[in-house]
Short mmCIF file of C-alpha atoms (C1' of nucleotides) in Angstrom, two decimals:
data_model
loop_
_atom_site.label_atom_id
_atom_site.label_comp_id
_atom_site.label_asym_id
_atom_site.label_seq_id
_atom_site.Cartn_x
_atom_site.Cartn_y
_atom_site.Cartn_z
CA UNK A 1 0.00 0.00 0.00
CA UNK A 2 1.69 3.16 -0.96
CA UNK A 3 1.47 5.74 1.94
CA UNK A 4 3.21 9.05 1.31
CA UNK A 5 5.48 10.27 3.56
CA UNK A 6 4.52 11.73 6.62
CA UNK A 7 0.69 11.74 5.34
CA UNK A 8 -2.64 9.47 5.26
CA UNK A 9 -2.56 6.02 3.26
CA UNK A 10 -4.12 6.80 0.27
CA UNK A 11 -5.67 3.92 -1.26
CA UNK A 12 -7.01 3.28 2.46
CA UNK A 13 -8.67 6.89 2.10
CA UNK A 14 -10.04 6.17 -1.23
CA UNK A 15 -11.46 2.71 0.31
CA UNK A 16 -12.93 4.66 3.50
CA UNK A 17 -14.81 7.03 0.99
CA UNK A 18 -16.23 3.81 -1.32
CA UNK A 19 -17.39 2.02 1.30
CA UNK A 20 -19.17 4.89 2.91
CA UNK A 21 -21.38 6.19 -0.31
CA UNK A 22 -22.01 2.15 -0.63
CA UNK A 23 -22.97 1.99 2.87
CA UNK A 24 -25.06 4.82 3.34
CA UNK A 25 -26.33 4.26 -0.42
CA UNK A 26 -28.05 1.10 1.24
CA UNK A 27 -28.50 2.18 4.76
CA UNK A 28 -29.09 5.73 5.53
CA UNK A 29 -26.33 8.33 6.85
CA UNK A 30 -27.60 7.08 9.87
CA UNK A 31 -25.59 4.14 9.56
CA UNK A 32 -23.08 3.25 12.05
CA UNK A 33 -19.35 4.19 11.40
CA UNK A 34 -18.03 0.85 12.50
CA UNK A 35 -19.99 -0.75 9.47
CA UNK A 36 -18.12 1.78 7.14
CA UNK A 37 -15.09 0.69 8.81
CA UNK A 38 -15.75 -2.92 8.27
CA UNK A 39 -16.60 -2.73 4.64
CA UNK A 40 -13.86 -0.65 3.89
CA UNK A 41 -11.55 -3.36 5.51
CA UNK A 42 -9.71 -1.09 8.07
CA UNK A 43 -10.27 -0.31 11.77
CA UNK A 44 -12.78 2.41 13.07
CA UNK A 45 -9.48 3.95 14.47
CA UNK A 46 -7.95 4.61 10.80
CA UNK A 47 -11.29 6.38 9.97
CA UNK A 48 -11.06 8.78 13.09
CA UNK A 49 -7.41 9.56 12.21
CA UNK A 50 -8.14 10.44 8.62
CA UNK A 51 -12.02 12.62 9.58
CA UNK A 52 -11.84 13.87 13.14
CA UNK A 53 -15.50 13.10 13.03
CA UNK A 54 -18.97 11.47 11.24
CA UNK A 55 -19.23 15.25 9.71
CA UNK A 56 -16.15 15.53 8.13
CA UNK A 57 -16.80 12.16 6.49
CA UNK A 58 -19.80 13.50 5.05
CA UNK A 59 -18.47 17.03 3.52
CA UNK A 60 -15.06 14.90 2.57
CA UNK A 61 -17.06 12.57 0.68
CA UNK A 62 -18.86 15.00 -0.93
CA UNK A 63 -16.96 17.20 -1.52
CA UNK A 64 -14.81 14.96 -3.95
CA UNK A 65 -17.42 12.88 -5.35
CA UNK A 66 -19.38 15.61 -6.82
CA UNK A 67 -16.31 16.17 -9.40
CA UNK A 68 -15.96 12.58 -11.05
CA UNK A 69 -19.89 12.34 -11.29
CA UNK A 70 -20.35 15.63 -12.84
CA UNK A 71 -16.91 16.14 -14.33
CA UNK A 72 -18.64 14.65 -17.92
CA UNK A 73 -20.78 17.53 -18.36
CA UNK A 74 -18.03 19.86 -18.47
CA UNK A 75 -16.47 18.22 -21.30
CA UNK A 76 -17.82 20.42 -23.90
CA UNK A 77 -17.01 17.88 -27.25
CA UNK A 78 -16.84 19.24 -30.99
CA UNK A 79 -18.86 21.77 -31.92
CA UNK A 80 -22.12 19.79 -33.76
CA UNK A 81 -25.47 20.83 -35.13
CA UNK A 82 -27.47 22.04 -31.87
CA UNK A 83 -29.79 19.54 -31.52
CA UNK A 84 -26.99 16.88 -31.51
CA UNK A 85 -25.20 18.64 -28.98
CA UNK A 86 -28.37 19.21 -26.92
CA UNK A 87 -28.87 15.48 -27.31
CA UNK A 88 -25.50 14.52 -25.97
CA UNK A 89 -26.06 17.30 -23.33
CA UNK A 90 -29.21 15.57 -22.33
CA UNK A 91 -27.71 11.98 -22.24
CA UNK A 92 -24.98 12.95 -20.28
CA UNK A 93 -26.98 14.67 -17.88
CA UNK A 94 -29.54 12.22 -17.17
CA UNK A 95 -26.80 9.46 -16.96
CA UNK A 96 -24.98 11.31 -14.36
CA UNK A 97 -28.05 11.88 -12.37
CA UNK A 98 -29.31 8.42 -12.28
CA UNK A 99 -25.93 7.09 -11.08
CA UNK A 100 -26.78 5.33 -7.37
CA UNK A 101 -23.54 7.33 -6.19
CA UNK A 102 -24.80 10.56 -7.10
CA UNK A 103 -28.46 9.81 -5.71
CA UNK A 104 -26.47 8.55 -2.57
CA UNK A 105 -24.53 12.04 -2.33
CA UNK A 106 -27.94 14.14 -2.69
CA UNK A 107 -29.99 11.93 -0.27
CA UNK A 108 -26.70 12.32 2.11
CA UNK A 109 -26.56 16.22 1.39
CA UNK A 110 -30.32 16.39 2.21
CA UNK A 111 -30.64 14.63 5.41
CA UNK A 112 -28.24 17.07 6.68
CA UNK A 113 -29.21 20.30 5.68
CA UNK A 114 -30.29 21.27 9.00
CA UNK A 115 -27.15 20.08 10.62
CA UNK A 116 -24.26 20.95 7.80
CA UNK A 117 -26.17 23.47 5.20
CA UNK A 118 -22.79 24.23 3.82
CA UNK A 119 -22.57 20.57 2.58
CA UNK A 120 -25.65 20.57 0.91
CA UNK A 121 -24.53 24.57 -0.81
CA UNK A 122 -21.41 23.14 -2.23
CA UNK A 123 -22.97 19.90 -3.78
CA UNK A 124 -25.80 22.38 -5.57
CA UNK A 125 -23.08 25.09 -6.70
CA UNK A 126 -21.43 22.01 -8.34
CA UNK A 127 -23.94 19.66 -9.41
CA UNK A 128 -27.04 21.78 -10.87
CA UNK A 129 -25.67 25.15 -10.98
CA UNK A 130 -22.98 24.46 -12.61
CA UNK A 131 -24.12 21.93 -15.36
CA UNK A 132 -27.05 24.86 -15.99
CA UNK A 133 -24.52 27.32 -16.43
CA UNK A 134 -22.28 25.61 -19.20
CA UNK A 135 -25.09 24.82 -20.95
CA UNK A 136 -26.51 28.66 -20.98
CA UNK A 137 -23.28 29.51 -22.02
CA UNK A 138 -23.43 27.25 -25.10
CA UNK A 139 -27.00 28.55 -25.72
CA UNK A 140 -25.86 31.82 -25.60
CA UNK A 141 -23.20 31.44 -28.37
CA UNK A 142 -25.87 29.45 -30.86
CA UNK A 143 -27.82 32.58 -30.73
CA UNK A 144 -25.26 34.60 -31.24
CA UNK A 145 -24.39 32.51 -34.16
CA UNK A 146 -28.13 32.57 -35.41
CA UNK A 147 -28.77 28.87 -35.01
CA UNK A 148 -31.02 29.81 -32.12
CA UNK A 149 -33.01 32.58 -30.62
CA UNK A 150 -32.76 31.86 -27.11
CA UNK A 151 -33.19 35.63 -25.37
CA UNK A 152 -32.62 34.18 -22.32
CA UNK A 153 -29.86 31.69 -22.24
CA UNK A 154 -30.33 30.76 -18.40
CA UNK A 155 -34.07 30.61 -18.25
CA UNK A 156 -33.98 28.28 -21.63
CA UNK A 157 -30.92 26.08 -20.17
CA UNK A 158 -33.24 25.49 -17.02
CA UNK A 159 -36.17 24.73 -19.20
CA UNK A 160 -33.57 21.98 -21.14
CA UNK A 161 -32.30 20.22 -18.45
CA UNK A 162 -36.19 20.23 -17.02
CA UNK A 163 -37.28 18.71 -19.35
CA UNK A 164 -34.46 15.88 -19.71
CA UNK A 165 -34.71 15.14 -15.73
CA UNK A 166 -38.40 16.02 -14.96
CA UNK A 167 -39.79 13.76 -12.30
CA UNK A 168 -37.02 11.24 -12.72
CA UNK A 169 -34.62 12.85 -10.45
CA UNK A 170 -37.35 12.95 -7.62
CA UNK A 171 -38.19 9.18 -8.57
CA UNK A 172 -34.77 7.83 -7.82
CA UNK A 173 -34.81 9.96 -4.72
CA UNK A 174 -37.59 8.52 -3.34
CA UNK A 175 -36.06 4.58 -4.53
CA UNK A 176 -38.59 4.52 -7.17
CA UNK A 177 -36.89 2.03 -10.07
CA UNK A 178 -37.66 3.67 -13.06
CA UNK A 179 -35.58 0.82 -15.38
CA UNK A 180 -34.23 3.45 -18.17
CA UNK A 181 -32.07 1.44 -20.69
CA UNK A 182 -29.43 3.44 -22.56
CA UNK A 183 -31.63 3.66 -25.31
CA UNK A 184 -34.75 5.13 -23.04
CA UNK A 185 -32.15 7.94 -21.73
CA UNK A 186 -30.89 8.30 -25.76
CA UNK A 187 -34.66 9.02 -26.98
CA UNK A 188 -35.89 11.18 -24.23
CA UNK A 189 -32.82 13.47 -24.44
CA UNK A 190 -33.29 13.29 -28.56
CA UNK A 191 -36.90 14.11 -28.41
CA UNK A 192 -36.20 16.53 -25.65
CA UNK A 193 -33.42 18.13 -28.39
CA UNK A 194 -36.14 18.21 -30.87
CA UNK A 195 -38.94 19.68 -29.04
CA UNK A 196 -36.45 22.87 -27.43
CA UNK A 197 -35.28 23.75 -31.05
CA UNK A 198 -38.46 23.75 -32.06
CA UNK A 199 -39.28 26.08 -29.37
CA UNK A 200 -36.78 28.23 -29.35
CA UNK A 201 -36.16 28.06 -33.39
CA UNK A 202 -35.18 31.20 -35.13
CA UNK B 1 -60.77 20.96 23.05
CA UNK B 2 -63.89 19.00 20.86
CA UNK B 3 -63.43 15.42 21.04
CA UNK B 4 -65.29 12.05 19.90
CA UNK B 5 -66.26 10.05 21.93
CA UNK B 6 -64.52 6.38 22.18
CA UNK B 7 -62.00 8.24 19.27
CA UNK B 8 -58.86 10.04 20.26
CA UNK B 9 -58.94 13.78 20.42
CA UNK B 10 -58.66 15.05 16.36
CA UNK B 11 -57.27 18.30 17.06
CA UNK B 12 -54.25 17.15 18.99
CA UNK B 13 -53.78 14.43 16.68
CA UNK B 14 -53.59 17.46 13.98
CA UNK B 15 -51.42 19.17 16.51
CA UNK B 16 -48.56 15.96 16.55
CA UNK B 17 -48.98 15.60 12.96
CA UNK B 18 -47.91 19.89 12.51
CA UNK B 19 -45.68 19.64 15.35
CA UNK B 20 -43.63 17.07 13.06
CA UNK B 21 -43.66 18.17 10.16
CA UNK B 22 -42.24 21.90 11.76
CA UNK B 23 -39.62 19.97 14.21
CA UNK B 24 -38.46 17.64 11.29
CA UNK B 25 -38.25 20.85 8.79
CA UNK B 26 -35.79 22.66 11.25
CA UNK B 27 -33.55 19.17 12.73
CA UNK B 28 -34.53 16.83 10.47
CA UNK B 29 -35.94 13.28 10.99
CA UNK B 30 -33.85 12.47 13.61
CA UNK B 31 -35.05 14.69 16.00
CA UNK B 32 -36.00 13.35 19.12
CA UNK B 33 -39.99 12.25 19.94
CA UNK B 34 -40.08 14.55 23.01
CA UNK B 35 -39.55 17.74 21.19
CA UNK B 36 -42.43 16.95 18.52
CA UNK B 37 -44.70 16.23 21.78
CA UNK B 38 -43.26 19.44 23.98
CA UNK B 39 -43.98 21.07 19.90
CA UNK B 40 -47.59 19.98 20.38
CA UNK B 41 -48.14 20.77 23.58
CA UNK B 42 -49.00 16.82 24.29
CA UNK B 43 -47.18 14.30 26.26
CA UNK B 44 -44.67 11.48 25.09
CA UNK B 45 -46.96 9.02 25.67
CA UNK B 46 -50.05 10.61 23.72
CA UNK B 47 -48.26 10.34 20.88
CA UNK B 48 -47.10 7.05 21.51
CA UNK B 49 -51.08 6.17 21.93
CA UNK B 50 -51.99 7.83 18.63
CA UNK B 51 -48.81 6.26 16.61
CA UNK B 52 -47.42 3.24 18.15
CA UNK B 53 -43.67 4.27 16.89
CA UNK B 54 -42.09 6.68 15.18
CA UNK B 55 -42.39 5.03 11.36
CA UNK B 56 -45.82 5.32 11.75
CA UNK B 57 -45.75 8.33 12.74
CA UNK B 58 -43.94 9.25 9.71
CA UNK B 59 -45.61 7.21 7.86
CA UNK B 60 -49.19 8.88 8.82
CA UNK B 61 -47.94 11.90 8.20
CA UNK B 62 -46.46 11.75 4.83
CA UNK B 63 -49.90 9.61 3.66
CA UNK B 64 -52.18 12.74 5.45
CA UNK B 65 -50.04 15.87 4.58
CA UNK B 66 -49.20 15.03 0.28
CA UNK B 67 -53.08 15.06 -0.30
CA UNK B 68 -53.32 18.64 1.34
CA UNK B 69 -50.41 19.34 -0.52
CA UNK B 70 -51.20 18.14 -4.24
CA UNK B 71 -54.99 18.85 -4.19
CA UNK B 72 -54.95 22.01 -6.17
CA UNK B 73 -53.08 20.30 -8.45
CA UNK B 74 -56.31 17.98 -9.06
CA UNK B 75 -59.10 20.96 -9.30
CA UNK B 76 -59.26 21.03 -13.27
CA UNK B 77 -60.72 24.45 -12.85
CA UNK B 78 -62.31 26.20 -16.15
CA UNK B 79 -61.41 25.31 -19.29
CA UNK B 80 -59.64 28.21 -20.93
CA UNK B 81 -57.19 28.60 -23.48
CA UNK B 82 -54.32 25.77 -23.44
CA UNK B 83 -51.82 28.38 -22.76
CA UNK B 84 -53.35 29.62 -20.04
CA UNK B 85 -54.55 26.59 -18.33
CA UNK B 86 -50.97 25.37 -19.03
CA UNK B 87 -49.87 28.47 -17.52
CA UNK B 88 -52.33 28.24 -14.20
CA UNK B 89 -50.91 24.39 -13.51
CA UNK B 90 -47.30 25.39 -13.91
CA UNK B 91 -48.34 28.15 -11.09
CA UNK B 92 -49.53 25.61 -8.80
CA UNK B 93 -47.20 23.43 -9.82
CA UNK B 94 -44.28 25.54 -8.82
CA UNK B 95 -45.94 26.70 -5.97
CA UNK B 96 -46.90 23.69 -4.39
CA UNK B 97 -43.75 22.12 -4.66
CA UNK B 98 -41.66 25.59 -2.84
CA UNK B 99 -43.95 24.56 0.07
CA UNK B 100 -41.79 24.13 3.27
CA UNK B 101 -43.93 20.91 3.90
CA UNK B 102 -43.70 19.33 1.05
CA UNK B 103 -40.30 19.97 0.79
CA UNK B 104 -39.92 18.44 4.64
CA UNK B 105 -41.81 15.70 3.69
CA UNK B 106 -39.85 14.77 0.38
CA UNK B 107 -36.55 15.19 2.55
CA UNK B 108 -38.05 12.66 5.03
CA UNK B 109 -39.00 9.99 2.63
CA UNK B 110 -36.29 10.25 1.16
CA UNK B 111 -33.87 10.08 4.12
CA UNK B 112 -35.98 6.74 5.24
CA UNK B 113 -36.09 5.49 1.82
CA UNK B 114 -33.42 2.70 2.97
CA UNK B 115 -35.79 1.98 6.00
CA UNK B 116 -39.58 2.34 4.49
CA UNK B 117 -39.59 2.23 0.82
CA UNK B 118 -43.51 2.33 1.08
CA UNK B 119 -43.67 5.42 2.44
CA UNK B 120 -41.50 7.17 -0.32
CA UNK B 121 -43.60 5.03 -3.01
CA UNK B 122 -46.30 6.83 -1.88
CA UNK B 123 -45.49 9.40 -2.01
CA UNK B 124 -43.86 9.61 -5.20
CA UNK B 125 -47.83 8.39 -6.14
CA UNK B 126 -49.58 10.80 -4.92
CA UNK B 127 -46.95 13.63 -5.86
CA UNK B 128 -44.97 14.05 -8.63
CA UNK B 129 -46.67 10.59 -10.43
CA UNK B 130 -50.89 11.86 -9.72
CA UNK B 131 -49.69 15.43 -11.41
CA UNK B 132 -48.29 14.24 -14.04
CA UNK B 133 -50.96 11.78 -14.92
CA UNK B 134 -53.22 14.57 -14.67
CA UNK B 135 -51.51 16.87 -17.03
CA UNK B 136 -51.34 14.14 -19.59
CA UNK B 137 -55.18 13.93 -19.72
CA UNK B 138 -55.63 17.03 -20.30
CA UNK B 139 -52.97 17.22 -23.01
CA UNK B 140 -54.58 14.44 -24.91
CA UNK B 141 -57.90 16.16 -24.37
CA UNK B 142 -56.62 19.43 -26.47
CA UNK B 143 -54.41 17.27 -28.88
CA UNK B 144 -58.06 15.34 -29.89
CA UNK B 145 -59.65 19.05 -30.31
CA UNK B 146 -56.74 19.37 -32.44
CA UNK B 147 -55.66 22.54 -30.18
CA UNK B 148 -52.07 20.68 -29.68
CA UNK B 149 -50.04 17.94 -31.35
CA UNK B 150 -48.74 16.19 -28.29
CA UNK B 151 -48.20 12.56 -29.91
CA UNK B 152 -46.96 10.71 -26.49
CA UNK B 153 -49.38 13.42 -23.43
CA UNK B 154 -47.31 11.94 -21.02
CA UNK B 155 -43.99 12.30 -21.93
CA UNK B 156 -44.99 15.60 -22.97
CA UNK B 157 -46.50 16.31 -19.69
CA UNK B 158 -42.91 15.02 -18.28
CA UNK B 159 -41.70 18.20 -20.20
CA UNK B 160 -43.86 20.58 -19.32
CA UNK B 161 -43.48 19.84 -15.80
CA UNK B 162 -39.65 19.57 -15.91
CA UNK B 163 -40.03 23.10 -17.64
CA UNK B 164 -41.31 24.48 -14.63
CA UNK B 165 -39.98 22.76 -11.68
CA UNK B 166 -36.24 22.06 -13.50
CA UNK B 167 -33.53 22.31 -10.83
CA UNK B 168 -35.66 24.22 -8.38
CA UNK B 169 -36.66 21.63 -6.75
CA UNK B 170 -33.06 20.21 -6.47
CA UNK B 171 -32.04 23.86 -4.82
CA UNK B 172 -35.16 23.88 -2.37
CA UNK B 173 -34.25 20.28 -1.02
CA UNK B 174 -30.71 20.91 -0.47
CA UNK B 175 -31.93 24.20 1.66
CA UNK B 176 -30.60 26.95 -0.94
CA UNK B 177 -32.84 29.23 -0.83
CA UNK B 178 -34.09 31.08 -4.39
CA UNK B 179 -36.29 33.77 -2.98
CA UNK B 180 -39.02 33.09 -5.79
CA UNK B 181 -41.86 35.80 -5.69
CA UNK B 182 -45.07 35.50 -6.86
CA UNK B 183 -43.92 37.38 -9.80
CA UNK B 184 -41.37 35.22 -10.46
CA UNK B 185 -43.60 32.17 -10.30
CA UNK B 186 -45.66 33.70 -13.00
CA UNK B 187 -43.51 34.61 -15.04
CA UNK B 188 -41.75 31.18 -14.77
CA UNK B 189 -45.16 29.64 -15.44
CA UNK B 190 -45.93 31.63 -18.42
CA UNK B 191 -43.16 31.83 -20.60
CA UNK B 192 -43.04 27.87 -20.01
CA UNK B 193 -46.42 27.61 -21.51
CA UNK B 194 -45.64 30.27 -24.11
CA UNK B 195 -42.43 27.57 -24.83
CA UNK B 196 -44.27 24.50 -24.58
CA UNK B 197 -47.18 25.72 -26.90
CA UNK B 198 -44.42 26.54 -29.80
CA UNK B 199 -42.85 23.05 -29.29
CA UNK B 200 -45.96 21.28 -29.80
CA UNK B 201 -47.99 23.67 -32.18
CA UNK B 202 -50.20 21.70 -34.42
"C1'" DT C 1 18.15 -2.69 10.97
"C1'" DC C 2 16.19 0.92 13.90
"C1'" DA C 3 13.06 4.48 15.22
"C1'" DA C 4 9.00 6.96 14.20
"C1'" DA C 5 4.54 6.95 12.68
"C1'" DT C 6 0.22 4.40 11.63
"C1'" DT C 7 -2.79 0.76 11.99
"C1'" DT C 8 -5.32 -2.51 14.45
"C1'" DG C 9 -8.90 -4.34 17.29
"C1'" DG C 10 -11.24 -4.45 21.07
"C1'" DA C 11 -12.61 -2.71 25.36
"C1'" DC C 12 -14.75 1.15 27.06
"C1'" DC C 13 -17.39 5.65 28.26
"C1'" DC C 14 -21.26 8.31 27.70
"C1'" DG C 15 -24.94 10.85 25.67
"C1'" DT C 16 -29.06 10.28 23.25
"C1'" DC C 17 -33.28 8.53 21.96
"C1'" DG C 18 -37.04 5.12 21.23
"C1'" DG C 19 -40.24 3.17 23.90
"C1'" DT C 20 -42.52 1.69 28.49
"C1'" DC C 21 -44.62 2.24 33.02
"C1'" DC C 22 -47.46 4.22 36.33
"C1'" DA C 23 -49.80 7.17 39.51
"C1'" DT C 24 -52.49 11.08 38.87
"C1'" DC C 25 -55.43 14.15 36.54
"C1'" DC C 26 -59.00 15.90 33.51
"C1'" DC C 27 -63.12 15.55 30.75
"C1'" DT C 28 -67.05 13.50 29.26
"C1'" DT C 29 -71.12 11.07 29.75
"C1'" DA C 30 -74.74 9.13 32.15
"C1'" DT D 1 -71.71 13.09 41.29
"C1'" DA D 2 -69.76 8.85 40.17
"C1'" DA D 3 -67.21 6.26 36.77
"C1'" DG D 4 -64.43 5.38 32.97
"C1'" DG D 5 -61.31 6.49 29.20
"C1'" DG D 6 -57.99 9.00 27.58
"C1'" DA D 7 -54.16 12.49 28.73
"C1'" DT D 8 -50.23 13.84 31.54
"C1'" DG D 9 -45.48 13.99 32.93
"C1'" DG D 10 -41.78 12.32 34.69
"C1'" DA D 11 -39.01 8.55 36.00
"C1'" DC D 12 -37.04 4.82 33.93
"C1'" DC D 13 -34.92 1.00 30.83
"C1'" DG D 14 -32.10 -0.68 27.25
"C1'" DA D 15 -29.94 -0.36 22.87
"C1'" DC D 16 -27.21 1.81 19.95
"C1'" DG D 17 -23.78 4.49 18.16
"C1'" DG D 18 -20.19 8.35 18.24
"C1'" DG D 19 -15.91 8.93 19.87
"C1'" DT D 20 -11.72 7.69 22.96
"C1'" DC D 21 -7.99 4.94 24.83
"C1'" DC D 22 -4.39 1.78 24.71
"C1'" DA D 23 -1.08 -1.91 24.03
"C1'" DA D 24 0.53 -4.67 20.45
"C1'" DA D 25 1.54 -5.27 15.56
"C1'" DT D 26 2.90 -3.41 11.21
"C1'" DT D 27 4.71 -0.43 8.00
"C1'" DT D 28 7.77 3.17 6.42
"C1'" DG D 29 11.78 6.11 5.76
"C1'" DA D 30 16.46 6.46 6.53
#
DNA sequence: TCAAATTTGGACCCGTCGGTCCATCCCTTA
DNA sequence: TAAGGGATGGACCGACGGGTCCAAATTTGA
């Protein structure tokens, strides 16, 4: 196990932070550290040495999860016809949000709002907010290019990504198995494509 | 304080069931029995007589509270214009949903999901699943007075709804707060009608 | 090979909270 | 006014889980 000098066992960390999404994915937060411990193969001591406590845990795992799931959307990929980009938008987007790990991290962030509000700011700022944002700012330069007529890039990119997620999100939330196949996610996001260019055509 | 006979008193049984949702809206779920009951102005143990343990308890109250909740979603009101009946359910829509409650109640479920899956099927039912069922009708209703071309109401419905609610939901769950006004709401409501009616013109 | 730093596991402390018990009280009804 | 059913509150129990402590084992850097 490679341990840097004079600092935390990495791979250890990066097991501590696994097992604790998987845990609480199937459990609750309210789960008990020690099981988090055991499935991560390491004592409950380790844990405590790495997070001085159950908060940290949370906000550490959060914090740098939210990246790798929504890392994807920033990608911004060639420069297509604006439907097919809006399509890939869309995919990617409802991928990422029906990934058990991300559900795990909102769920997580939302018990805790009371308790850690700060938690629950951060994952927003760079889950929603920021996916919303790159995507006005591609909406914004189709209109200036004349492909679209979107006068108000933000409102239109929330009205995009509405329509992609709509109830879905809330579904897998609540543990509701909605059983989208890769080709589900592919037509809803190309229909959605369709339908916003029609509405927002020239 | 009016009560049935043989029954247990209603209006402290409404009392518990505000008491919780208001305690579990500022701490969260896990906040202890005793402070719902000191909330309520009841004892411990009447609770414990009305709801034999907590799950039921929230159990009960997410089955009594989403029907208060979505029921102006279900009043099909006049039949106007599409846009403006599309307009008028977005309004409730929105509104509904930015509803401390409902937001409480979601964040409950959903934290319990783990624990009682039934409760957040339920409410995933009578929420976000009734509306959208509803919408659809009426969608198919104006596509077969050949007012609208909406080939697949529900997944158009899914749309509409997604217009409206997009990531605002996300944001009121994880506690930031968006400051919506009435205004706003309208606004929101209308130019997602205006939208939706250009997408699916006939 | 040695010393320093970490890890381990397992006992342990303690606060909290769900849930129970019970003697007393209040209200209603007859 | 007597009786009965629920309500009260406050003590109480037991489980659980966060967090600590510690001695022994292991790993690491030099």
């Amino acid at each position: 196990m490679a341990r840097v000098a004079g600092q935390i066992d990495v791979a250890k960390n990066e097991a501590i932070l696994d097992a604790a999404v998987d845990v609480w994915a199937e459990r609750g937060v309210q789960a008990p550290m020690e099981e988090i411990a055991r499935r991560a193969g390491v004592s409950k001591q380790t844990i405590y040495n790495h997070y001085g406590c159950k908060a940290d845990l949370v906000q550490a795992l959060c914090a740098r999860r939210v990246h790798e799931i929504v890392a994807p959307l920033e990608a911004p990929g060639a420069i297509e016809q604006p439907a097919q980009a809006l399509a890939a938008f869309g995919r990617v987007l409802l991928t990422a949000l029906l990934t058990p790990r991300y559900t795990t991290l909102l769920r997580t962030a939302m018990a805790n709002v009371a308790t850690m509000p700060e938690v629950a700011r951060a994952l927003y700022e760079a889950g929603p907010r920021a996916s919303r944002r790159g995507l006005a700012t591609f909406l914004e330069t189709e209109t200036a290019a004349g492909r679209l007529a979107c006068p108000d890039p933000v409102e239109a990119a929330e009205f995009f990504a509405g329509m992609v997620i709509s109830s879905r999100q809330t579904a897998y939330l609540l543990g509701v198995p909605l059983g989208l196949t890769d080709a589900d996610i592919d037509r809803i996001a190309r229909e959605a494509a369709t339908r916003f260019m029609r509405a927002y055509a020239v």
